mmCIF file with all atom_site columns, C-alpha atoms in Angstrom:
data_model
loop_
_atom_site.group_PDB
_atom_site.id
_atom_site.type_symbol
_atom_site.label_atom_id
_atom_site.label_alt_id
_atom_site.label_comp_id
_atom_site.label_asym_id
_atom_site.label_entity_id
_atom_site.label_seq_id
_atom_site.pdbx_PDB_ins_code
_atom_site.Cartn_x
_atom_site.Cartn_y
_atom_site.Cartn_z
_atom_site.occupancy
_atom_site.B_iso_or_equiv
_atom_site.pdbx_formal_charge
_atom_site.auth_seq_id
_atom_site.auth_comp_id
_atom_site.auth_asym_id
_atom_site.auth_atom_id
_atom_site.pdbx_PDB_model_num
ATOM 1   C CA . GLU B 1 1   ? -26.970 89.065  -55.734 1.00 0.00 ? 1   GLU B CA 1
ATOM 2   C CA . ALA B 1 2   ? -24.782 90.353  -58.559 1.00 0.00 ? 2   ALA B CA 1
ATOM 3   C CA . GLY B 1 3   ? -21.537 91.972  -57.520 1.00 0.00 ? 3   GLY B CA 1
ATOM 4   C CA . VAL B 1 4   ? -20.059 95.348  -58.370 1.00 0.00 ? 4   VAL B CA 1
ATOM 5   C CA . ALA B 1 5   ? -19.334 95.571  -62.093 1.00 0.00 ? 5   ALA B CA 1
ATOM 6   C CA . GLN B 1 6   ? -16.528 97.625  -63.587 1.00 0.00 ? 6   GLN B CA 1
ATOM 7   C CA . SER B 1 7   ? -15.314 98.204  -67.111 1.00 0.00 ? 7   SER B CA 1
ATOM 8   C CA . PRO B 1 8   ? -12.954 98.147  -68.781 1.00 0.00 ? 8   PRO B CA 1
ATOM 9   C CA . ARG B 1 9   ? -10.723 95.710  -66.875 1.00 0.00 ? 9   ARG B CA 1
ATOM 10  C CA . TYR B 1 10  ? -7.546  97.000  -68.495 1.00 0.00 ? 10  TYR B CA 1
ATOM 11  C CA . LYS B 1 11  ? -6.629  100.239 -70.261 1.00 0.00 ? 11  LYS B CA 1
ATOM 12  C CA . ILE B 1 12  ? -3.376  101.491 -71.725 1.00 0.00 ? 12  ILE B CA 1
ATOM 13  C CA . ILE B 1 13  ? -3.145  105.127 -72.782 1.00 0.00 ? 13  ILE B CA 1
ATOM 14  C CA . GLU B 1 14  ? -0.458  107.680 -73.473 1.00 0.00 ? 14  GLU B CA 1
ATOM 15  C CA . LYS B 1 15  ? 0.114   110.611 -71.148 1.00 0.00 ? 15  LYS B CA 1
ATOM 16  C CA . ARG B 1 16  ? -2.092  113.618 -71.801 1.00 0.00 ? 16  ARG B CA 1
ATOM 17  C CA . GLN B 1 17  ? -4.856  111.403 -73.199 1.00 0.00 ? 17  GLN B CA 1
ATOM 18  C CA . SER B 1 18  ? -8.196  111.026 -71.474 1.00 0.00 ? 18  SER B CA 1
ATOM 19  C CA . VAL B 1 19  ? -9.818  107.889 -70.059 1.00 0.00 ? 19  VAL B CA 1
ATOM 20  C CA . ALA B 1 20  ? -13.107 106.972 -68.440 1.00 0.00 ? 20  ALA B CA 1
ATOM 21  C CA . PHE B 1 21  ? -14.055 104.136 -66.131 1.00 0.00 ? 21  PHE B CA 1
ATOM 22  C CA . TRP B 1 22  ? -17.553 102.840 -65.463 1.00 0.00 ? 22  TRP B CA 1
ATOM 23  C CA . CYS B 1 23  ? -19.018 101.245 -62.351 1.00 0.00 ? 23  CYS B CA 1
ATOM 24  C CA . ASN B 1 24  ? -22.363 99.610  -61.638 1.00 0.00 ? 24  ASN B CA 1
ATOM 25  C CA . PRO B 1 25  ? -22.841 99.022  -57.887 1.00 0.00 ? 25  PRO B CA 1
ATOM 26  C CA . ILE B 1 26  ? -24.870 96.341  -56.184 1.00 0.00 ? 26  ILE B CA 1
ATOM 27  C CA . SER B 1 27  ? -28.574 97.034  -56.560 1.00 0.00 ? 27  SER B CA 1
ATOM 28  C CA . GLY B 1 28  ? -29.965 99.044  -53.679 1.00 0.00 ? 28  GLY B CA 1
ATOM 29  C CA . HIS B 1 29  ? -26.606 100.193 -52.339 1.00 0.00 ? 29  HIS B CA 1
ATOM 30  C CA . ALA B 1 30  ? -26.822 103.884 -51.549 1.00 0.00 ? 30  ALA B CA 1
ATOM 31  C CA . THR B 1 31  ? -23.128 104.593 -51.160 1.00 0.00 ? 31  THR B CA 1
ATOM 32  C CA . LEU B 1 32  ? -20.538 104.314 -53.931 1.00 0.00 ? 32  LEU B CA 1
ATOM 33  C CA . TYR B 1 33  ? -16.777 104.781 -53.666 1.00 0.00 ? 33  TYR B CA 1
ATOM 34  C CA . TRP B 1 34  ? -13.910 105.191 -56.099 1.00 0.00 ? 34  TRP B CA 1
ATOM 35  C CA . TYR B 1 35  ? -10.448 104.208 -54.878 1.00 0.00 ? 35  TYR B CA 1
ATOM 36  C CA . GLN B 1 36  ? -7.014  104.431 -56.444 1.00 0.00 ? 36  GLN B CA 1
ATOM 37  C CA . GLN B 1 37  ? -4.620  101.611 -55.602 1.00 0.00 ? 37  GLN B CA 1
ATOM 38  C CA . ILE B 1 38  ? -0.992  102.043 -56.584 1.00 0.00 ? 38  ILE B CA 1
ATOM 39  C CA . LEU B 1 39  ? 1.075   98.861  -56.772 1.00 0.00 ? 39  LEU B CA 1
ATOM 40  C CA . GLY B 1 40  ? 2.192   97.740  -53.329 1.00 0.00 ? 40  GLY B CA 1
ATOM 41  C CA . GLN B 1 41  ? -0.114  100.128 -51.472 1.00 0.00 ? 41  GLN B CA 1
ATOM 42  C CA . GLY B 1 42  ? -3.577  100.044 -49.972 1.00 0.00 ? 42  GLY B CA 1
ATOM 43  C CA . PRO B 1 43  ? -6.544  101.670 -51.694 1.00 0.00 ? 43  PRO B CA 1
ATOM 44  C CA . LYS B 1 44  ? -6.855  105.435 -51.365 1.00 0.00 ? 44  LYS B CA 1
ATOM 45  C CA . LEU B 1 45  ? -10.319 106.976 -51.455 1.00 0.00 ? 45  LEU B CA 1
ATOM 46  C CA . LEU B 1 46  ? -10.834 109.399 -54.327 1.00 0.00 ? 46  LEU B CA 1
ATOM 47  C CA . ILE B 1 47  ? -14.538 110.169 -54.012 1.00 0.00 ? 47  ILE B CA 1
ATOM 48  C CA . GLN B 1 48  ? -17.580 108.929 -52.103 1.00 0.00 ? 48  GLN B CA 1
ATOM 49  C CA . PHE B 1 49  ? -21.202 109.332 -53.213 1.00 0.00 ? 49  PHE B CA 1
ATOM 50  C CA . GLN B 1 50  ? -24.325 108.947 -51.091 1.00 0.00 ? 50  GLN B CA 1
ATOM 51  C CA . ASN B 1 51  ? -27.086 108.337 -53.616 1.00 0.00 ? 51  ASN B CA 1
ATOM 52  C CA . ASN B 1 52  ? -26.161 110.914 -56.294 1.00 0.00 ? 52  ASN B CA 1
ATOM 53  C CA . GLY B 1 53  ? -24.587 113.480 -53.967 1.00 0.00 ? 53  GLY B CA 1
ATOM 54  C CA . VAL B 1 54  ? -20.875 113.795 -53.192 1.00 0.00 ? 54  VAL B CA 1
ATOM 55  C CA . VAL B 1 55  ? -20.025 113.071 -49.546 1.00 0.00 ? 55  VAL B CA 1
ATOM 56  C CA . ASP B 1 56  ? -16.229 113.340 -49.750 1.00 0.00 ? 56  ASP B CA 1
ATOM 57  C CA . ASP B 1 57  ? -13.956 114.275 -52.633 1.00 0.00 ? 57  ASP B CA 1
ATOM 58  C CA . SER B 1 58  ? -11.140 115.781 -50.598 1.00 0.00 ? 58  SER B CA 1
ATOM 59  C CA . GLN B 1 59  ? -8.483  113.511 -52.154 1.00 0.00 ? 59  GLN B CA 1
ATOM 60  C CA . LEU B 1 60  ? -9.694  113.795 -55.749 1.00 0.00 ? 60  LEU B CA 1
ATOM 61  C CA . PRO B 1 61  ? -7.238  115.755 -57.957 1.00 0.00 ? 61  PRO B CA 1
ATOM 62  C CA . LYS B 1 62  ? -9.947  117.975 -59.310 1.00 0.00 ? 62  LYS B CA 1
ATOM 63  C CA . ASP B 1 63  ? -7.771  119.601 -61.945 1.00 0.00 ? 63  ASP B CA 1
ATOM 64  C CA . ARG B 1 64  ? -7.721  116.332 -63.878 1.00 0.00 ? 64  ARG B CA 1
ATOM 65  C CA . PHE B 1 65  ? -10.155 113.903 -62.266 1.00 0.00 ? 65  PHE B CA 1
ATOM 66  C CA . SER B 1 66  ? -13.930 114.113 -62.354 1.00 0.00 ? 66  SER B CA 1
ATOM 67  C CA . ALA B 1 67  ? -16.695 111.733 -61.328 1.00 0.00 ? 67  ALA B CA 1
ATOM 68  C CA . GLU B 1 68  ? -20.431 111.584 -61.470 1.00 0.00 ? 68  GLU B CA 1
ATOM 69  C CA . ARG B 1 69  ? -23.144 109.216 -60.342 1.00 0.00 ? 69  ARG B CA 1
ATOM 70  C CA . LEU B 1 70  ? -26.124 109.222 -62.603 1.00 0.00 ? 70  LEU B CA 1
ATOM 71  C CA . LYS B 1 71  ? -29.545 108.910 -60.947 1.00 0.00 ? 71  LYS B CA 1
ATOM 72  C CA . GLY B 1 72  ? -27.879 107.485 -57.856 1.00 0.00 ? 72  GLY B CA 1
ATOM 73  C CA . VAL B 1 73  ? -26.915 104.239 -59.599 1.00 0.00 ? 73  VAL B CA 1
ATOM 74  C CA . ASP B 1 74  ? -24.062 103.939 -62.154 1.00 0.00 ? 74  ASP B CA 1
ATOM 75  C CA . SER B 1 75  ? -20.962 106.044 -61.869 1.00 0.00 ? 75  SER B CA 1
ATOM 76  C CA . THR B 1 76  ? -18.147 107.155 -64.159 1.00 0.00 ? 76  THR B CA 1
ATOM 77  C CA . LEU B 1 77  ? -14.670 108.351 -63.224 1.00 0.00 ? 77  LEU B CA 1
ATOM 78  C CA . LYS B 1 78  ? -12.738 110.359 -65.797 1.00 0.00 ? 78  LYS B CA 1
ATOM 79  C CA . ILE B 1 79  ? -9.116  111.423 -66.011 1.00 0.00 ? 79  ILE B CA 1
ATOM 80  C CA . GLN B 1 80  ? -8.193  114.227 -68.397 1.00 0.00 ? 80  GLN B CA 1
ATOM 81  C CA . PRO B 1 81  ? -5.330  114.643 -69.111 1.00 0.00 ? 81  PRO B CA 1
ATOM 82  C CA . ALA B 1 82  ? -3.617  111.564 -67.717 1.00 0.00 ? 82  ALA B CA 1
ATOM 83  C CA . LYS B 1 83  ? -0.155  111.653 -66.174 1.00 0.00 ? 83  LYS B CA 1
ATOM 84  C CA . LEU B 1 84  ? 2.350   108.841 -65.731 1.00 0.00 ? 84  LEU B CA 1
ATOM 85  C CA . GLU B 1 85  ? 1.686   108.795 -61.975 1.00 0.00 ? 85  GLU B CA 1
ATOM 86  C CA . ASP B 1 86  ? -1.966  107.938 -62.621 1.00 0.00 ? 86  ASP B CA 1
ATOM 87  C CA . SER B 1 87  ? -0.936  104.375 -63.464 1.00 0.00 ? 87  SER B CA 1
ATOM 88  C CA . ALA B 1 88  ? -2.799  102.321 -60.880 1.00 0.00 ? 88  ALA B CA 1
ATOM 89  C CA . VAL B 1 89  ? -5.797  100.083 -60.319 1.00 0.00 ? 89  VAL B CA 1
ATOM 90  C CA . TYR B 1 90  ? -9.063  102.002 -59.964 1.00 0.00 ? 90  TYR B CA 1
ATOM 91  C CA . LEU B 1 91  ? -11.477 100.222 -57.682 1.00 0.00 ? 91  LEU B CA 1
ATOM 92  C CA . CYS B 1 92  ? -15.170 100.876 -57.316 1.00 0.00 ? 92  CYS B CA 1
ATOM 93  C CA . ALA B 1 93  ? -17.010 99.767  -54.194 1.00 0.00 ? 93  ALA B CA 1
ATOM 94  C CA . SER B 1 94  ? -20.505 100.097 -52.800 1.00 0.00 ? 94  SER B CA 1
ATOM 95  C CA . SER B 1 95  ? -22.194 99.688  -49.437 1.00 0.00 ? 95  SER B CA 1
ATOM 96  C CA . ARG B 1 96  ? -25.751 99.661  -48.174 1.00 0.00 ? 96  ARG B CA 1
ATOM 97  C CA . GLN B 1 97  ? -25.560 102.915 -46.272 1.00 0.00 ? 97  GLN B CA 1
ATOM 98  C CA . THR B 1 98  ? -22.729 104.880 -44.756 1.00 0.00 ? 98  THR B CA 1
ATOM 99  C CA . VAL B 1 99  ? -19.111 103.866 -44.483 1.00 0.00 ? 99  VAL B CA 1
ATOM 100 C CA . SER B 1 100 ? -19.804 102.075 -41.196 1.00 0.00 ? 100 SER B CA 1
ATOM 101 C CA . TYR B 1 101 ? -20.922 99.084  -43.206 1.00 0.00 ? 101 TYR B CA 1
ATOM 102 C CA . GLU B 1 102 ? -18.881 96.571  -45.133 1.00 0.00 ? 102 GLU B CA 1
ATOM 103 C CA . GLN B 1 103 ? -17.927 97.583  -48.630 1.00 0.00 ? 103 GLN B CA 1
ATOM 104 C CA . TYR B 1 104 ? -18.242 95.361  -51.692 1.00 0.00 ? 104 TYR B CA 1
ATOM 105 C CA . PHE B 1 105 ? -15.532 95.860  -54.278 1.00 0.00 ? 105 PHE B CA 1
ATOM 106 C CA . GLY B 1 106 ? -15.505 95.376  -58.006 1.00 0.00 ? 106 GLY B CA 1
ATOM 107 C CA . PRO B 1 107 ? -12.574 93.702  -59.800 1.00 0.00 ? 107 PRO B CA 1
ATOM 108 C CA . GLY B 1 108 ? -10.961 97.033  -60.665 1.00 0.00 ? 108 GLY B CA 1
ATOM 109 C CA . THR B 1 109 ? -9.597  98.651  -63.806 1.00 0.00 ? 109 THR B CA 1
ATOM 110 C CA . ARG B 1 110 ? -5.848  98.479  -64.296 1.00 0.00 ? 110 ARG B CA 1
ATOM 111 C CA . LEU B 1 111 ? -4.679  101.698 -65.961 1.00 0.00 ? 111 LEU B CA 1
ATOM 112 C CA . THR B 1 112 ? -1.239  102.015 -67.517 1.00 0.00 ? 112 THR B CA 1
ATOM 113 C CA . VAL B 1 113 ? -0.147  105.449 -68.679 1.00 0.00 ? 113 VAL B CA 1
ATOM 114 C CA . THR B 1 114 ? 2.875   105.424 -71.016 1.00 0.00 ? 114 THR B CA 1
ATOM 115 C CA . SER A 2 1   ? -2.015  109.880 -45.105 1.00 0.00 ? 1   SER A CA 1
ATOM 116 C CA . GLN A 2 2   ? -1.944  106.324 -43.742 1.00 0.00 ? 2   GLN A CA 1
ATOM 117 C CA . GLN A 2 3   ? -4.151  105.859 -40.686 1.00 0.00 ? 3   GLN A CA 1
ATOM 118 C CA . GLY A 2 4   ? -3.637  102.121 -40.287 1.00 0.00 ? 4   GLY A CA 1
ATOM 119 C CA . GLU A 2 5   ? -0.369  100.311 -40.754 1.00 0.00 ? 5   GLU A CA 1
ATOM 120 C CA . GLU A 2 6   ? -0.069  96.531  -40.944 1.00 0.00 ? 6   GLU A CA 1
ATOM 121 C CA . ASP A 2 7   ? 2.770   94.492  -39.557 1.00 0.00 ? 7   ASP A CA 1
ATOM 122 C CA . PRO A 2 8   ? 4.545   92.493  -40.848 1.00 0.00 ? 8   PRO A CA 1
ATOM 123 C CA . GLN A 2 9   ? 4.659   93.661  -44.458 1.00 0.00 ? 9   GLN A CA 1
ATOM 124 C CA . ALA A 2 10  ? 5.150   90.064  -45.581 1.00 0.00 ? 10  ALA A CA 1
ATOM 125 C CA . LEU A 2 11  ? 4.590   86.717  -43.893 1.00 0.00 ? 11  LEU A CA 1
ATOM 126 C CA . SER A 2 12  ? 5.345   83.231  -45.175 1.00 0.00 ? 12  SER A CA 1
ATOM 127 C CA . ILE A 2 13  ? 4.094   80.134  -43.348 1.00 0.00 ? 13  ILE A CA 1
ATOM 128 C CA . GLN A 2 14  ? 3.419   76.450  -43.939 1.00 0.00 ? 14  GLN A CA 1
ATOM 129 C CA . GLU A 2 15  ? -0.063  75.124  -44.577 1.00 0.00 ? 15  GLU A CA 1
ATOM 130 C CA . GLY A 2 16  ? -1.762  74.244  -41.299 1.00 0.00 ? 16  GLY A CA 1
ATOM 131 C CA . GLU A 2 17  ? 0.064   76.880  -39.262 1.00 0.00 ? 17  GLU A CA 1
ATOM 132 C CA . ASN A 2 18  ? -1.594  79.953  -37.801 1.00 0.00 ? 18  ASN A CA 1
ATOM 133 C CA . ALA A 2 19  ? -0.995  83.419  -39.256 1.00 0.00 ? 19  ALA A CA 1
ATOM 134 C CA . THR A 2 20  ? -1.174  86.608  -37.203 1.00 0.00 ? 20  THR A CA 1
ATOM 135 C CA . MET A 2 21  ? -1.210  90.092  -38.692 1.00 0.00 ? 21  MET A CA 1
ATOM 136 C CA . ASN A 2 22  ? -1.281  93.318  -36.744 1.00 0.00 ? 22  ASN A CA 1
ATOM 137 C CA . CYS A 2 23  ? -2.656  96.756  -37.470 1.00 0.00 ? 23  CYS A CA 1
ATOM 138 C CA . SER A 2 24  ? -1.844  99.960  -35.639 1.00 0.00 ? 24  SER A CA 1
ATOM 139 C CA . TYR A 2 25  ? -3.649  103.252 -36.098 1.00 0.00 ? 25  TYR A CA 1
ATOM 140 C CA . LYS A 2 26  ? -3.253  106.817 -34.898 1.00 0.00 ? 26  LYS A CA 1
ATOM 141 C CA . THR A 2 27  ? -6.594  108.404 -34.035 1.00 0.00 ? 27  THR A CA 1
ATOM 142 C CA . SER A 2 28  ? -9.781  107.231 -32.355 1.00 0.00 ? 28  SER A CA 1
ATOM 143 C CA . ILE A 2 29  ? -12.046 105.148 -34.559 1.00 0.00 ? 29  ILE A CA 1
ATOM 144 C CA . ASN A 2 30  ? -15.680 104.173 -34.964 1.00 0.00 ? 30  ASN A CA 1
ATOM 145 C CA . ASN A 2 31  ? -14.838 100.781 -36.395 1.00 0.00 ? 31  ASN A CA 1
ATOM 146 C CA . LEU A 2 32  ? -12.052 98.766  -37.967 1.00 0.00 ? 32  LEU A CA 1
ATOM 147 C CA . GLN A 2 33  ? -12.424 96.390  -40.870 1.00 0.00 ? 33  GLN A CA 1
ATOM 148 C CA . TRP A 2 34  ? -10.213 93.700  -42.368 1.00 0.00 ? 34  TRP A CA 1
ATOM 149 C CA . TYR A 2 35  ? -10.185 92.928  -46.107 1.00 0.00 ? 35  TYR A CA 1
ATOM 150 C CA . ARG A 2 36  ? -8.465  90.312  -48.246 1.00 0.00 ? 36  ARG A CA 1
ATOM 151 C CA . GLN A 2 37  ? -7.200  90.884  -51.779 1.00 0.00 ? 37  GLN A CA 1
ATOM 152 C CA . ASN A 2 38  ? -6.108  88.071  -54.035 1.00 0.00 ? 38  ASN A CA 1
ATOM 153 C CA . SER A 2 39  ? -3.630  88.988  -56.742 1.00 0.00 ? 39  SER A CA 1
ATOM 154 C CA . GLY A 2 40  ? -5.263  90.961  -59.530 1.00 0.00 ? 40  GLY A CA 1
ATOM 155 C CA . ARG A 2 41  ? -8.673  90.993  -57.863 1.00 0.00 ? 41  ARG A CA 1
ATOM 156 C CA . GLY A 2 42  ? -10.833 93.374  -55.864 1.00 0.00 ? 42  GLY A CA 1
ATOM 157 C CA . LEU A 2 43  ? -10.968 93.415  -52.079 1.00 0.00 ? 43  LEU A CA 1
ATOM 158 C CA . VAL A 2 44  ? -13.207 91.080  -50.109 1.00 0.00 ? 44  VAL A CA 1
ATOM 159 C CA . HIS A 2 45  ? -14.586 92.071  -46.721 1.00 0.00 ? 45  HIS A CA 1
ATOM 160 C CA . LEU A 2 46  ? -13.647 89.718  -43.870 1.00 0.00 ? 46  LEU A CA 1
ATOM 161 C CA . ILE A 2 47  ? -14.712 91.218  -40.542 1.00 0.00 ? 47  ILE A CA 1
ATOM 162 C CA . LEU A 2 48  ? -15.920 94.539  -39.130 1.00 0.00 ? 48  LEU A CA 1
ATOM 163 C CA . ILE A 2 49  ? -15.278 95.220  -35.439 1.00 0.00 ? 49  ILE A CA 1
ATOM 164 C CA . ARG A 2 50  ? -16.760 98.272  -33.737 1.00 0.00 ? 50  ARG A CA 1
ATOM 165 C CA . SER A 2 51  ? -14.918 100.392 -31.217 1.00 0.00 ? 51  SER A CA 1
ATOM 166 C CA . ASN A 2 52  ? -16.942 98.996  -28.297 1.00 0.00 ? 52  ASN A CA 1
ATOM 167 C CA . GLU A 2 53  ? -16.078 95.394  -29.208 1.00 0.00 ? 53  GLU A CA 1
ATOM 168 C CA . ARG A 2 54  ? -12.923 93.569  -28.174 1.00 0.00 ? 54  ARG A CA 1
ATOM 169 C CA . GLU A 2 55  ? -13.044 90.353  -30.173 1.00 0.00 ? 55  GLU A CA 1
ATOM 170 C CA . LYS A 2 56  ? -14.948 88.840  -33.106 1.00 0.00 ? 56  LYS A CA 1
ATOM 171 C CA . HIS A 2 57  ? -14.824 85.464  -34.781 1.00 0.00 ? 57  HIS A CA 1
ATOM 172 C CA . SER A 2 58  ? -15.762 84.308  -38.255 1.00 0.00 ? 58  SER A CA 1
ATOM 173 C CA . GLY A 2 59  ? -14.921 80.744  -39.179 1.00 0.00 ? 59  GLY A CA 1
ATOM 174 C CA . ARG A 2 60  ? -11.133 80.409  -38.999 1.00 0.00 ? 60  ARG A CA 1
ATOM 175 C CA . LEU A 2 61  ? -10.701 84.151  -38.451 1.00 0.00 ? 61  LEU A CA 1
ATOM 176 C CA . ARG A 2 62  ? -10.348 85.903  -35.111 1.00 0.00 ? 62  ARG A CA 1
ATOM 177 C CA . VAL A 2 63  ? -10.008 89.659  -34.811 1.00 0.00 ? 63  VAL A CA 1
ATOM 178 C CA . THR A 2 64  ? -9.136  91.546  -31.663 1.00 0.00 ? 64  THR A CA 1
ATOM 179 C CA . LEU A 2 65  ? -9.270  95.267  -31.027 1.00 0.00 ? 65  LEU A CA 1
ATOM 180 C CA . ASP A 2 66  ? -7.437  97.152  -28.291 1.00 0.00 ? 66  ASP A CA 1
ATOM 181 C CA . THR A 2 67  ? -8.526  100.790 -28.436 1.00 0.00 ? 67  THR A CA 1
ATOM 182 C CA . SER A 2 68  ? -6.191  101.756 -25.587 1.00 0.00 ? 68  SER A CA 1
ATOM 183 C CA . LYS A 2 69  ? -3.215  100.648 -27.671 1.00 0.00 ? 69  LYS A CA 1
ATOM 184 C CA . LYS A 2 70  ? -4.830  101.671 -30.960 1.00 0.00 ? 70  LYS A CA 1
ATOM 185 C CA . SER A 2 71  ? -4.157  98.272  -32.433 1.00 0.00 ? 71  SER A CA 1
ATOM 186 C CA . SER A 2 72  ? -5.917  95.265  -33.908 1.00 0.00 ? 72  SER A CA 1
ATOM 187 C CA . SER A 2 73  ? -4.846  91.780  -34.862 1.00 0.00 ? 73  SER A CA 1
ATOM 188 C CA . LEU A 2 74  ? -6.149  89.268  -37.370 1.00 0.00 ? 74  LEU A CA 1
ATOM 189 C CA . LEU A 2 75  ? -5.524  85.599  -36.661 1.00 0.00 ? 75  LEU A CA 1
ATOM 190 C CA . ILE A 2 76  ? -6.081  82.971  -39.349 1.00 0.00 ? 76  ILE A CA 1
ATOM 191 C CA . THR A 2 77  ? -6.027  79.474  -37.868 1.00 0.00 ? 77  THR A CA 1
ATOM 192 C CA . ALA A 2 78  ? -5.106  76.291  -39.722 1.00 0.00 ? 78  ALA A CA 1
ATOM 193 C CA . SER A 2 79  ? -4.062  78.221  -42.820 1.00 0.00 ? 79  SER A CA 1
ATOM 194 C CA . ARG A 2 80  ? -4.553  76.882  -46.339 1.00 0.00 ? 80  ARG A CA 1
ATOM 195 C CA . ALA A 2 81  ? -2.811  77.636  -49.613 1.00 0.00 ? 81  ALA A CA 1
ATOM 196 C CA . ALA A 2 82  ? -5.985  79.446  -50.686 1.00 0.00 ? 82  ALA A CA 1
ATOM 197 C CA . ASP A 2 83  ? -5.408  81.977  -47.886 1.00 0.00 ? 83  ASP A CA 1
ATOM 198 C CA . THR A 2 84  ? -2.457  83.351  -49.847 1.00 0.00 ? 84  THR A CA 1
ATOM 199 C CA . ALA A 2 85  ? -3.370  86.996  -50.422 1.00 0.00 ? 85  ALA A CA 1
ATOM 200 C CA . SER A 2 86  ? -2.806  90.533  -49.199 1.00 0.00 ? 86  SER A CA 1
ATOM 201 C CA . TYR A 2 87  ? -4.642  91.494  -46.035 1.00 0.00 ? 87  TYR A CA 1
ATOM 202 C CA . PHE A 2 88  ? -5.585  95.097  -45.296 1.00 0.00 ? 88  PHE A CA 1
ATOM 203 C CA . CYS A 2 89  ? -6.951  96.785  -42.237 1.00 0.00 ? 89  CYS A CA 1
ATOM 204 C CA . ALA A 2 90  ? -9.178  99.796  -42.780 1.00 0.00 ? 90  ALA A CA 1
ATOM 205 C CA . THR A 2 91  ? -10.218 102.282 -40.136 1.00 0.00 ? 91  THR A CA 1
ATOM 206 C CA . GLU A 2 92  ? -13.074 104.722 -39.944 1.00 0.00 ? 92  GLU A CA 1
ATOM 207 C CA . PRO A 2 93  ? -11.761 107.603 -37.849 1.00 0.00 ? 93  PRO A CA 1
ATOM 208 C CA . GLY A 2 94  ? -14.267 109.079 -35.447 1.00 0.00 ? 94  GLY A CA 1
ATOM 209 C CA . SER A 2 95  ? -14.131 112.445 -37.158 1.00 0.00 ? 95  SER A CA 1
ATOM 210 C CA . ALA A 2 96  ? -14.319 111.294 -40.761 1.00 0.00 ? 96  ALA A CA 1
ATOM 211 C CA . ARG A 2 97  ? -16.865 109.396 -42.810 1.00 0.00 ? 97  ARG A CA 1
ATOM 212 C CA . GLN A 2 98  ? -14.398 107.446 -44.878 1.00 0.00 ? 98  GLN A CA 1
ATOM 213 C CA . LEU A 2 99  ? -12.292 104.318 -44.624 1.00 0.00 ? 99  LEU A CA 1
ATOM 214 C CA . THR A 2 100 ? -8.523  104.659 -44.597 1.00 0.00 ? 100 THR A CA 1
ATOM 215 C CA . PHE A 2 101 ? -6.586  101.562 -45.644 1.00 0.00 ? 101 PHE A CA 1
ATOM 216 C CA . GLY A 2 102 ? -3.136  100.481 -44.560 1.00 0.00 ? 102 GLY A CA 1
ATOM 217 C CA . SER A 2 103 ? -0.512  99.212  -46.979 1.00 0.00 ? 103 SER A CA 1
ATOM 218 C CA . GLY A 2 104 ? -1.279  95.573  -46.239 1.00 0.00 ? 104 GLY A CA 1
ATOM 219 C CA . THR A 2 105 ? 0.389   92.327  -45.217 1.00 0.00 ? 105 THR A CA 1
ATOM 220 C CA . GLN A 2 106 ? 1.284   89.900  -47.993 1.00 0.00 ? 106 GLN A CA 1
ATOM 221 C CA . LEU A 2 107 ? 0.600   86.405  -46.683 1.00 0.00 ? 107 LEU A CA 1
ATOM 222 C CA . THR A 2 108 ? 2.015   83.387  -48.480 1.00 0.00 ? 108 THR A CA 1
ATOM 223 C CA . VAL A 2 109 ? 0.889   79.933  -47.359 1.00 0.00 ? 109 VAL A CA 1
ATOM 224 C CA . LEU A 2 110 ? 3.162   77.202  -48.651 1.00 0.00 ? 110 LEU A CA 1
ATOM 225 C CA . PRO A 2 111 ? 1.635   73.789  -49.406 1.00 0.00 ? 111 PRO A CA 1
#
């Protein structure tokens, strides 16, 4: 089966600009996750979708970050406006059902904010 | 906040040796998972162990779970240079429906 797809792979923007990331999960996976991974740290969950509904967005900085999952399939994560501390790798993952199943990760988008 | 913490932060061994990484966590869990991340890549799932299990094997990997000590270990036997990567434990706390990752162990296997 095809893996989790993400684009772009790399993005460099200036602070206060906006950026969007796209994710296409594995076909049939109901749950989709966005993580932020800062260099040298483990991934931190930003938002979790079950089909097209939000299950958990408690760690999403809602003043600047937004995410949606269209028709329960693809998802986009947007940052507007970006700050220097947003420089990180943004990982998308999916799983068959709830979090009690293994997650399949995409390659990530490396964001650099200058 | 970090739920799971790996130890050591970095480990360097010779090819053919065994590598052991430990994970400690703070609250009760439903399950614990181990993931591998090669440099510049996404994470790859290795093993999931549920709270009622004590040990699981997968190829050269052995994971143990001690819920009384709130700790887990990952053993890689007969290591290879290709095992060089960061290894993360991730816990699903009993009260939350999300995975919380530790900061990882960087394993380097020298040829």
